[in-house]
Amino acid sequence: MRTQVGIVGAGPAGLLLSHLLHREGIESVVLENRSRAAIEATIRAGVLEQGTVDLLKAIGVGGRMEREGAVHHGIELRFDGRGHRIDLSDLTGGKAITVYAQHEVIKDLVAARLAAGGNIVFEAGDVSVHGIDGTTPSIRFRHDGESEELACELIAGCDGFHGVCRSAIPQSARTEFTRVYPFGWFGILTQAPPSSRELIYTHHSRGFALVSTRSPELQRMYLQCDPHDDVANWPDERIWSEFRARLATHDGWAPHEGPIIQKNIIAMRSFVCEPLRHGRLFLAGDAAHIVPPTGAKGLNLAVADVRVLSRAMTAFLREGRHDLLDEYSQTALRRVWRAEHFSWWMTTMLHQFPGNDPFQERLQLAELGYVTTSRPKATTLAENYVGLPLE
Ligand code: RFL
Ligand code: PHB
């Protein structure tokens, strides 16, 4: 087998890269170790930045998102029993976010790739990358019981945080930056009407809580929890009583409750691997960096990476230009570190840290008070949340 770009991972990064390259007339093959049904059913992100939405529309994969996604012009920050609206659109010259589930984006991208004759190999096992220091790299894998080798000109490592591509870069050639947070998120899906027209990020002495949504019938909500906790310790009534306590306002607000159809616990970390390139291997998305979900940046960063990467790969494969490939890591990392800072800042402002240090608590409330009363400070939140312009 031979192709121009071998892509490991059919997440948002890998699928979108394949689609962008196809639009430039560049061939690629995507190798994914899970099944199509599994990737199309994994519940993850929900918030798309304005730039992500604009890109998906511009490349012809935004139709269902426009019909079924919900455009939100603001978010609420809730603390001390009161809500404070951040008017995202007013503060950013009309930009907004769209709530549309990541697995729906995945379904749309898979459908677009297959309709265009794209090659996605699902259930590819034992994927490994070879020859990235030379000019004839390849990817070996197993499929339908056979060993296969895919010869390519360039390789994109879009295989997420637990993938194999990052570790194909020799340890001496990469630097990793990590922060692990002492808490996790307990995520639920509930069959209930929306509790709020906009997302609610809540700071509370019992811990952070987030009210998000998926559709008029299905809601996504999160509670700060111990990252080592077990969902078995959380019967529905305990979950709802915790949401009621953390989300309560002085004027009696309460969430709409319904049957809980999914529960999971998510660890929280910040992570960056530098550089994003080694020879002919290029990392993009969660394979290269992780943010805690508080800023809703992970999927959007993956999109921004592959937008830069697709241009660089196209310039190289069409015109033999090396300059954009040489700049890819530096260009992408500028946005990555901005998003790392924003996600860390939102996380630190909104969560309870072990020890309940009263000094830190006062600092958090001072910061929240400032963000919700100062237009320049609110603008900082808003422009990062809707997404800074792509370079
Ligand atoms: P993905 O989505 O992890 O896709 C990687 C793909 O590679 C496959 N793979 C392999 N394939 C072949 N061989 C191997 N050895 C392989 N190893 C792995 C995997 O099966 C998978 O299909 O990475 P990608 O494409 O970089 O996309 C990143 C995003 O998925 C991630 O950043 C977001 O989900 C983060 N995130 C959010 N981001 C947002 O922008 N907005 C949000 O609102 C938001 N909310 C969230 C989130 C992540 C969450 N979790 C569960 C971590 C909420 C949550 C709860
Ligand atoms: C989600 O809807 O899953 C979601 C929303 C906002 C976040 C993270 C996740 O910050």
Short mmCIF file of C-alpha atoms and ligand atoms in Angstrom, two decimals:
data_model
loop_
_atom_site.label_atom_id
_atom_site.label_comp_id
_atom_site.label_asym_id
_atom_site.label_seq_id
_atom_site.Cartn_x
_atom_site.Cartn_y
_atom_site.Cartn_z
CA MET A 1 0.00 0.00 0.00
CA ARG A 2 1.18 3.50 -0.78
CA THR A 3 -0.20 6.99 -0.17
CA GLN A 4 1.03 10.56 0.18
CA VAL A 5 0.06 11.13 3.84
CA GLY A 6 -0.40 8.30 6.33
CA ILE A 7 -2.66 9.45 9.17
CA VAL A 8 -2.85 7.55 12.47
CA GLY A 9 -6.18 8.07 14.29
CA ALA A 10 -9.71 8.85 13.10
CA GLY A 11 -10.53 11.45 15.74
CA PRO A 12 -11.42 15.02 14.79
CA ALA A 13 -7.75 15.79 13.99
CA GLY A 14 -7.10 12.82 11.68
CA LEU A 15 -10.43 12.90 9.84
CA LEU A 16 -10.40 16.64 9.29
CA LEU A 17 -6.78 16.55 8.09
CA SER A 18 -7.68 13.83 5.60
CA HIS A 19 -10.63 15.89 4.33
CA LEU A 20 -8.60 19.13 4.05
CA LEU A 21 -5.84 17.33 2.13
CA HIS A 22 -8.38 15.73 -0.19
CA ARG A 23 -9.71 19.20 -1.05
CA GLU A 24 -6.17 20.12 -2.13
CA GLY A 25 -5.87 17.00 -4.24
CA ILE A 26 -3.59 15.19 -1.77
CA GLU A 27 -4.18 11.51 -1.05
CA SER A 28 -4.18 10.06 2.45
CA VAL A 29 -5.06 6.88 4.32
CA VAL A 30 -6.43 7.01 7.89
CA LEU A 31 -5.61 4.09 10.22
CA GLU A 32 -7.90 3.78 13.25
CA ASN A 33 -7.65 1.06 15.85
CA ARG A 34 -11.32 1.15 16.91
CA SER A 35 -14.46 0.32 14.92
CA ARG A 36 -16.57 2.90 13.10
CA ALA A 37 -19.43 2.26 15.54
CA ALA A 38 -17.14 2.85 18.53
CA ILE A 39 -15.72 6.18 17.32
CA GLU A 40 -19.18 7.38 16.34
CA ALA A 41 -20.55 6.65 19.83
CA THR A 42 -17.84 8.02 22.15
CA ILE A 43 -19.24 10.95 24.16
CA ARG A 44 -16.71 13.75 24.55
CA ALA A 45 -16.67 17.45 23.72
CA GLY A 46 -19.59 19.68 22.92
CA VAL A 47 -18.45 23.26 22.36
CA LEU A 48 -17.24 24.44 18.93
CA GLU A 49 -15.49 27.78 18.57
CA GLN A 50 -16.64 30.26 15.95
CA GLY A 51 -13.56 29.49 13.80
CA THR A 52 -14.21 25.74 13.98
CA VAL A 53 -17.82 26.25 12.92
CA ASP A 54 -16.81 28.57 10.06
CA LEU A 55 -14.25 26.04 8.82
CA LEU A 56 -16.66 23.07 8.92
CA LYS A 57 -19.20 25.10 6.95
CA ALA A 58 -16.63 26.33 4.41
CA ILE A 59 -15.45 22.79 3.61
CA GLY A 60 -18.94 21.37 3.17
CA VAL A 61 -19.34 19.33 6.36
CA GLY A 62 -21.42 21.81 8.36
CA GLY A 63 -24.95 21.06 7.11
CA ARG A 64 -26.19 18.92 9.99
CA MET A 65 -24.32 21.05 12.53
CA GLU A 66 -26.19 24.13 11.24
CA ARG A 67 -29.53 22.34 11.52
CA GLU A 68 -29.02 20.47 14.78
CA GLY A 69 -26.36 22.45 16.68
CA ALA A 70 -27.33 25.25 19.05
CA VAL A 71 -25.69 28.66 18.70
CA HIS A 72 -25.00 30.26 22.10
CA HIS A 73 -24.23 33.97 22.42
CA GLY A 74 -23.31 33.92 26.10
CA ILE A 75 -22.36 31.80 29.11
CA GLU A 76 -23.14 32.18 32.79
CA LEU A 77 -20.62 32.26 35.62
CA ARG A 78 -22.34 31.37 38.90
CA PHE A 79 -20.88 31.94 42.37
CA ASP A 80 -22.13 33.06 45.78
CA GLY A 81 -25.58 31.88 44.74
CA ARG A 82 -25.86 34.33 41.83
CA GLY A 83 -25.54 34.07 38.08
CA HIS A 84 -23.55 36.56 35.98
CA ARG A 85 -23.88 36.47 32.20
CA ILE A 86 -20.85 36.91 29.97
CA ASP A 87 -22.20 38.24 26.68
CA LEU A 88 -19.79 36.52 24.30
CA SER A 89 -21.16 38.09 21.13
CA ASP A 90 -21.31 41.64 22.47
CA LEU A 91 -17.72 41.35 23.73
CA THR A 92 -16.24 39.81 20.55
CA GLY A 93 -17.88 41.73 17.73
CA GLY A 94 -20.62 39.19 17.10
CA LYS A 95 -18.87 35.82 17.54
CA ALA A 96 -20.59 32.86 19.23
CA ILE A 97 -20.06 29.20 20.08
CA THR A 98 -22.06 26.24 18.80
CA VAL A 99 -23.00 23.32 21.01
CA TYR A 100 -22.81 20.22 18.81
CA ALA A 101 -21.45 16.92 20.10
CA GLN A 102 -17.99 15.75 19.02
CA HIS A 103 -19.30 12.33 17.95
CA GLU A 104 -21.72 14.08 15.61
CA VAL A 105 -18.75 15.93 14.05
CA ILE A 106 -17.05 12.54 13.73
CA LYS A 107 -20.10 11.04 11.98
CA ASP A 108 -20.22 13.99 9.55
CA LEU A 109 -16.49 13.73 8.76
CA VAL A 110 -16.53 9.94 8.31
CA ALA A 111 -19.53 10.25 5.97
CA ALA A 112 -17.79 13.00 3.96
CA ARG A 113 -14.55 11.02 3.63
CA LEU A 114 -16.32 7.84 2.54
CA ALA A 115 -18.57 9.72 0.09
CA ALA A 116 -15.43 11.19 -1.52
CA GLY A 117 -13.86 7.73 -1.85
CA GLY A 118 -11.50 8.30 1.09
CA ASN A 119 -9.74 5.37 2.69
CA ILE A 120 -10.28 4.87 6.44
CA VAL A 121 -9.04 1.54 7.78
CA PHE A 122 -11.03 0.79 10.95
CA GLU A 123 -9.84 -1.80 13.49
CA ALA A 124 -6.21 -1.48 12.41
CA GLY A 125 -4.15 -3.24 15.10
CA ASP A 126 -0.52 -2.97 16.24
CA VAL A 127 0.08 0.32 14.42
CA SER A 128 3.74 1.42 14.41
CA VAL A 129 5.62 4.13 12.51
CA HIS A 130 9.02 3.59 10.86
CA GLY A 131 11.69 5.49 8.98
CA ILE A 132 10.63 8.95 10.15
CA ASP A 133 14.26 10.17 10.10
CA GLY A 134 14.57 9.42 6.38
CA THR A 135 12.56 10.32 3.27
CA THR A 136 10.58 7.07 2.92
CA PRO A 137 8.58 6.67 6.15
CA SER A 138 6.03 3.90 6.57
CA ILE A 139 3.33 2.66 8.93
CA ARG A 140 2.97 -1.02 9.79
CA PHE A 141 -0.29 -2.44 11.13
CA ARG A 142 -2.46 -5.55 11.23
CA HIS A 143 -5.84 -5.76 9.56
CA ASP A 144 -8.15 -8.76 9.06
CA GLY A 145 -5.39 -11.00 10.41
CA GLU A 146 -2.79 -9.79 7.86
CA SER A 147 0.34 -7.67 8.42
CA GLU A 148 0.31 -4.60 6.21
CA GLU A 149 2.72 -1.81 5.41
CA LEU A 150 1.69 1.64 4.21
CA ALA A 151 4.48 3.56 2.47
CA CYS A 152 4.01 7.34 2.61
CA GLU A 153 5.78 10.63 2.12
CA LEU A 154 4.60 12.19 5.39
CA ILE A 155 2.99 10.81 8.56
CA ALA A 156 0.47 12.61 10.78
CA GLY A 157 0.21 11.37 14.37
CA CYS A 158 -3.43 12.16 15.23
CA ASP A 159 -3.84 9.22 17.60
CA GLY A 160 -4.77 11.04 20.80
CA PHE A 161 -3.05 11.15 24.18
CA HIS A 162 -2.66 7.36 24.50
CA GLY A 163 -1.53 6.80 20.91
CA VAL A 164 1.77 5.42 19.64
CA CYS A 165 3.09 8.28 17.50
CA ARG A 166 4.36 10.63 20.20
CA SER A 167 6.61 7.92 21.65
CA ALA A 168 8.06 7.26 18.17
CA ILE A 169 9.93 10.55 18.68
CA PRO A 170 13.14 9.70 20.57
CA GLN A 171 12.93 10.87 24.17
CA SER A 172 16.06 12.99 23.71
CA ALA A 173 14.34 14.89 20.87
CA ARG A 174 11.20 15.96 22.77
CA THR A 175 10.32 17.88 25.93
CA GLU A 176 7.09 17.24 27.80
CA PHE A 177 5.33 19.71 30.10
CA THR A 178 2.70 18.29 32.45
CA ARG A 179 0.34 19.39 35.19
CA VAL A 180 -2.05 16.88 36.74
CA TYR A 181 -4.97 18.38 38.70
CA PRO A 182 -6.06 16.85 42.02
CA PHE A 183 -9.67 16.48 40.82
CA GLY A 184 -11.70 15.03 37.98
CA TRP A 185 -15.09 15.58 36.37
CA PHE A 186 -18.06 13.31 36.85
CA GLY A 187 -20.00 13.59 33.57
CA ILE A 188 -23.61 12.58 33.04
CA LEU A 189 -26.14 12.48 30.21
CA THR A 190 -29.70 12.91 31.40
CA GLN A 191 -33.04 12.66 29.61
CA ALA A 192 -34.51 15.99 30.65
CA PRO A 193 -35.35 19.34 29.10
CA PRO A 194 -32.59 22.00 29.20
CA SER A 195 -32.17 23.66 32.59
CA SER A 196 -30.80 26.82 31.04
CA ARG A 197 -30.57 28.51 27.64
CA GLU A 198 -26.79 28.89 28.05
CA LEU A 199 -23.95 26.95 29.71
CA ILE A 200 -23.47 27.55 33.43
CA TYR A 201 -19.98 27.34 34.98
CA THR A 202 -20.38 27.25 38.77
CA HIS A 203 -17.90 27.91 41.55
CA HIS A 204 -19.10 26.42 44.86
CA SER A 205 -17.52 25.42 48.16
CA ARG A 206 -18.65 21.79 47.48
CA GLY A 207 -16.84 21.88 44.13
CA PHE A 208 -17.28 23.00 40.53
CA ALA A 209 -20.39 22.16 38.47
CA LEU A 210 -21.20 22.69 34.78
CA VAL A 211 -24.55 22.67 33.06
CA SER A 212 -24.27 21.97 29.33
CA THR A 213 -26.67 20.53 26.79
CA ARG A 214 -26.91 18.22 23.80
CA SER A 215 -30.46 18.58 22.48
CA PRO A 216 -33.94 19.63 23.64
CA GLU A 217 -34.30 16.14 25.19
CA LEU A 218 -30.76 15.30 26.34
CA GLN A 219 -28.55 17.27 28.74
CA ARG A 220 -24.83 16.99 29.55
CA MET A 221 -23.72 18.00 33.04
CA TYR A 222 -20.49 17.71 35.04
CA LEU A 223 -19.52 17.75 38.73
CA GLN A 224 -16.04 18.13 40.17
CA CYS A 225 -15.10 14.82 41.88
CA ASP A 226 -12.16 12.80 43.15
CA PRO A 227 -10.36 11.57 40.01
CA HIS A 228 -9.97 8.12 41.62
CA ASP A 229 -13.67 7.83 42.54
CA ASP A 230 -15.85 5.09 41.03
CA VAL A 231 -19.17 5.73 39.26
CA ALA A 232 -20.61 2.87 41.34
CA ASN A 233 -20.41 5.22 44.36
CA TRP A 234 -22.81 7.64 42.67
CA PRO A 235 -26.44 6.52 42.53
CA ASP A 236 -28.69 8.99 40.68
CA GLU A 237 -30.09 10.55 43.84
CA ARG A 238 -26.61 11.41 45.13
CA ILE A 239 -25.74 13.04 41.81
CA TRP A 240 -28.89 15.16 41.73
CA SER A 241 -28.55 16.20 45.35
CA GLU A 242 -24.99 17.36 44.61
CA PHE A 243 -26.09 19.29 41.51
CA ARG A 244 -28.96 20.91 43.47
CA ALA A 245 -26.57 22.00 46.24
CA ARG A 246 -23.86 23.39 43.96
CA LEU A 247 -26.17 25.09 41.48
CA ALA A 248 -28.61 26.62 44.00
CA THR A 249 -29.18 30.37 43.74
CA HIS A 250 -30.72 32.79 46.21
CA ASP A 251 -33.78 33.05 43.99
CA GLY A 252 -34.48 29.30 44.07
CA TRP A 253 -33.07 28.03 40.73
CA ALA A 254 -32.96 24.23 40.40
CA PRO A 255 -31.91 21.97 37.51
CA HIS A 256 -34.43 19.87 35.57
CA GLU A 257 -33.87 16.26 36.62
CA GLY A 258 -34.44 13.13 34.58
CA PRO A 259 -33.16 9.57 34.17
CA ILE A 260 -29.36 9.45 33.96
CA ILE A 261 -28.37 7.32 30.97
CA GLN A 262 -24.58 7.69 31.11
CA LYS A 263 -22.00 8.32 33.85
CA ASN A 264 -18.24 8.64 33.52
CA ILE A 265 -15.23 10.10 35.36
CA ILE A 266 -12.65 12.16 33.51
CA ALA A 267 -9.15 12.89 34.80
CA MET A 268 -7.88 16.43 34.32
CA ARG A 269 -4.43 17.38 33.08
CA SER A 270 -2.48 19.95 31.12
CA PHE A 271 0.20 18.55 28.82
CA VAL A 272 2.34 19.75 25.92
CA CYS A 273 4.97 17.85 23.95
CA GLU A 274 7.50 19.99 22.06
CA PRO A 275 8.28 20.09 19.21
CA LEU A 276 5.32 18.76 17.21
CA ARG A 277 7.59 17.36 14.52
CA HIS A 278 10.35 14.83 14.19
CA GLY A 279 11.61 14.26 10.66
CA ARG A 280 8.64 13.14 8.56
CA LEU A 281 6.30 12.67 11.57
CA PHE A 282 3.95 15.49 12.60
CA LEU A 283 1.83 15.39 15.77
CA ALA A 284 -1.57 17.10 15.94
CA GLY A 285 -4.39 17.32 18.50
CA ASP A 286 -4.42 15.34 21.76
CA ALA A 287 -1.41 13.30 20.59
CA ALA A 288 0.63 16.45 21.19
CA HIS A 289 -1.25 18.35 23.90
CA ILE A 290 -4.03 18.06 26.47
CA VAL A 291 -6.01 20.77 28.22
CA PRO A 292 -8.44 20.35 31.11
CA PRO A 293 -12.00 20.56 29.68
CA THR A 294 -12.95 23.72 31.62
CA GLY A 295 -12.14 26.02 28.69
CA ALA A 296 -13.70 23.71 26.03
CA LYS A 297 -10.53 24.00 23.94
CA GLY A 298 -9.33 20.43 23.18
CA LEU A 299 -11.28 19.66 20.02
CA ASN A 300 -10.90 23.21 18.78
CA LEU A 301 -7.11 23.07 19.20
CA ALA A 302 -7.02 19.82 17.23
CA VAL A 303 -8.88 21.60 14.42
CA ALA A 304 -6.51 24.59 14.51
CA ASP A 305 -3.45 22.29 14.37
CA VAL A 306 -4.58 20.40 11.29
CA ARG A 307 -5.58 23.55 9.52
CA VAL A 308 -1.98 24.76 9.75
CA LEU A 309 -0.62 21.28 9.06
CA SER A 310 -2.74 20.67 5.94
CA ARG A 311 -1.44 23.87 4.36
CA ALA A 312 2.16 22.98 5.18
CA MET A 313 1.82 19.42 3.85
CA THR A 314 0.13 20.69 0.70
CA ALA A 315 2.93 23.21 0.00
CA PHE A 316 5.49 20.43 0.43
CA LEU A 317 3.75 17.77 -1.63
CA ARG A 318 2.67 20.08 -4.46
CA GLU A 319 5.57 22.50 -4.71
CA GLY A 320 8.40 20.84 -2.78
CA ARG A 321 8.38 23.71 -0.28
CA HIS A 322 9.87 22.91 3.14
CA ASP A 323 9.33 26.27 4.83
CA LEU A 324 5.78 25.74 6.11
CA LEU A 325 6.56 22.25 7.38
CA ASP A 326 9.58 23.70 9.17
CA GLU A 327 7.37 26.36 10.80
CA TYR A 328 4.45 24.05 11.68
CA SER A 329 5.51 23.27 15.23
CA GLN A 330 6.25 26.87 16.18
CA THR A 331 3.08 28.21 14.57
CA ALA A 332 0.79 25.63 16.17
CA LEU A 333 2.47 25.87 19.58
CA ARG A 334 1.71 29.60 19.88
CA ARG A 335 -2.02 28.83 19.87
CA VAL A 336 -1.53 25.71 21.99
CA TRP A 337 0.16 27.62 24.81
CA ARG A 338 -2.48 30.38 24.73
CA ALA A 339 -5.17 27.70 25.11
CA GLU A 340 -3.11 25.95 27.81
CA HIS A 341 -3.05 29.19 29.78
CA PHE A 342 -6.75 29.90 29.29
CA SER A 343 -7.80 26.36 30.29
CA TRP A 344 -5.53 26.41 33.36
CA TRP A 345 -6.89 29.83 34.35
CA MET A 346 -10.55 28.79 34.03
CA THR A 347 -9.82 25.56 35.92
CA THR A 348 -7.96 27.30 38.73
CA MET A 349 -10.61 29.99 39.14
CA LEU A 350 -13.55 27.60 39.28
CA HIS A 351 -12.48 24.43 41.17
CA GLN A 352 -11.95 23.61 44.84
CA PHE A 353 -8.40 22.50 45.61
CA PRO A 354 -7.67 19.98 48.41
CA GLY A 355 -7.26 21.64 51.79
CA ASN A 356 -9.90 24.31 51.09
CA ASP A 357 -7.32 27.05 51.61
CA PRO A 358 -9.36 30.15 52.60
CA PHE A 359 -6.77 32.46 51.01
CA GLN A 360 -7.14 30.77 47.65
CA GLU A 361 -10.92 30.83 48.00
CA ARG A 362 -10.86 34.63 48.46
CA LEU A 363 -8.57 35.00 45.43
CA GLN A 364 -10.96 32.91 43.30
CA LEU A 365 -13.93 35.03 44.36
CA ALA A 366 -11.96 38.23 43.69
CA GLU A 367 -11.13 36.97 40.20
CA LEU A 368 -14.74 35.94 39.51
CA GLY A 369 -15.96 39.32 40.79
CA TYR A 370 -13.54 41.09 38.47
CA VAL A 371 -14.39 38.98 35.37
CA THR A 372 -18.09 39.65 35.87
CA THR A 373 -17.80 43.42 36.43
CA SER A 374 -14.91 44.61 34.27
CA ARG A 375 -15.52 44.78 30.53
CA PRO A 376 -11.82 44.36 29.61
CA LYS A 377 -11.49 41.31 31.87
CA ALA A 378 -14.76 39.81 30.56
CA THR A 379 -13.49 40.43 27.03
CA THR A 380 -10.37 38.38 27.83
CA LEU A 381 -12.58 35.45 28.79
CA ALA A 382 -14.95 35.93 25.85
CA GLU A 383 -12.34 36.19 23.10
CA ASN A 384 -10.51 33.10 24.34
CA TYR A 385 -13.75 31.15 24.79
CA VAL A 386 -15.13 31.85 21.29
CA GLY A 387 -11.58 31.27 19.98
CA LEU A 388 -8.84 33.69 19.01
CA PRO A 389 -8.45 34.29 15.27
CA LEU A 390 -6.50 31.59 13.44
CA GLU A 391 -3.08 32.74 12.24
P1 RFL B 1 -8.95 11.77 19.72
O1 RFL B 1 -10.35 12.27 19.63
O2 RFL B 1 -8.52 11.14 20.98
O3 RFL B 1 -8.76 10.76 18.51
C1 RFL B 1 -7.65 9.90 18.43
C2 RFL B 1 -8.06 8.69 17.63
O4 RFL B 1 -6.91 7.85 17.47
C3 RFL B 1 -7.27 6.51 17.74
N1 RFL B 1 -6.06 5.79 18.18
C4 RFL B 1 -5.35 4.95 17.39
N2 RFL B 1 -5.54 4.57 16.12
C5 RFL B 1 -4.64 3.69 15.60
N3 RFL B 1 -3.60 3.18 16.31
C6 RFL B 1 -3.37 3.56 17.59
N4 RFL B 1 -2.35 3.07 18.28
C7 RFL B 1 -4.28 4.48 18.18
N5 RFL B 1 -4.38 5.05 19.39
C8 RFL B 1 -5.45 5.83 19.39
C9 RFL B 1 -8.34 6.60 18.80
O5 RFL B 1 -9.16 5.45 18.82
C10 RFL B 1 -9.10 7.85 18.35
O6 RFL B 1 -10.16 7.53 17.47
O7 RFL B 1 -7.89 12.94 19.40
P2 RFL B 1 -8.00 14.24 18.47
O8 RFL B 1 -8.45 13.88 17.11
O9 RFL B 1 -6.71 14.94 18.67
O10 RFL B 1 -9.18 15.11 19.11
C11 RFL B 1 -9.06 15.70 20.39
C12 RFL B 1 -10.42 15.79 21.08
O11 RFL B 1 -11.03 14.53 21.04
C13 RFL B 1 -10.31 16.28 22.53
O12 RFL B 1 -9.37 17.31 22.64
C14 RFL B 1 -11.66 16.80 23.07
O13 RFL B 1 -12.60 15.76 23.22
C15 RFL B 1 -11.45 17.50 24.41
N6 RFL B 1 -12.71 17.98 24.99
C16 RFL B 1 -13.31 19.15 24.56
N7 RFL B 1 -12.77 19.87 23.57
C17 RFL B 1 -13.41 20.97 23.09
O14 RFL B 1 -12.89 21.63 22.18
N8 RFL B 1 -14.63 21.41 23.58
C18 RFL B 1 -15.23 20.74 24.58
O15 RFL B 1 -16.35 21.11 24.96
C19 RFL B 1 -14.57 19.59 25.14
N9 RFL B 1 -15.13 18.89 26.12
C20 RFL B 1 -13.35 17.22 25.96
C21 RFL B 1 -14.57 17.71 26.51
C22 RFL B 1 -12.84 16.00 26.39
C23 RFL B 1 -13.51 15.29 27.34
N10 RFL B 1 -12.97 14.04 27.70
C24 RFL B 1 -13.71 12.86 27.76
C25 RFL B 1 -11.53 13.92 27.81
C26 RFL B 1 -15.24 17.01 27.47
C27 RFL B 1 -14.72 15.81 27.89
C28 RFL B 1 -15.50 15.09 28.95
C1 PHB B 2 -19.72 19.62 27.00
O1 PHB B 2 -20.85 20.00 26.64
O2 PHB B 2 -19.38 18.44 26.96
C2 PHB B 2 -18.76 20.62 27.53
C3 PHB B 2 -19.10 21.96 27.57
C4 PHB B 2 -18.20 22.89 28.07
C5 PHB B 2 -16.96 22.47 28.54
C6 PHB B 2 -16.62 21.13 28.49
C7 PHB B 2 -17.52 20.19 27.99
O3 PHB B 2 -16.10 23.39 29.05
#
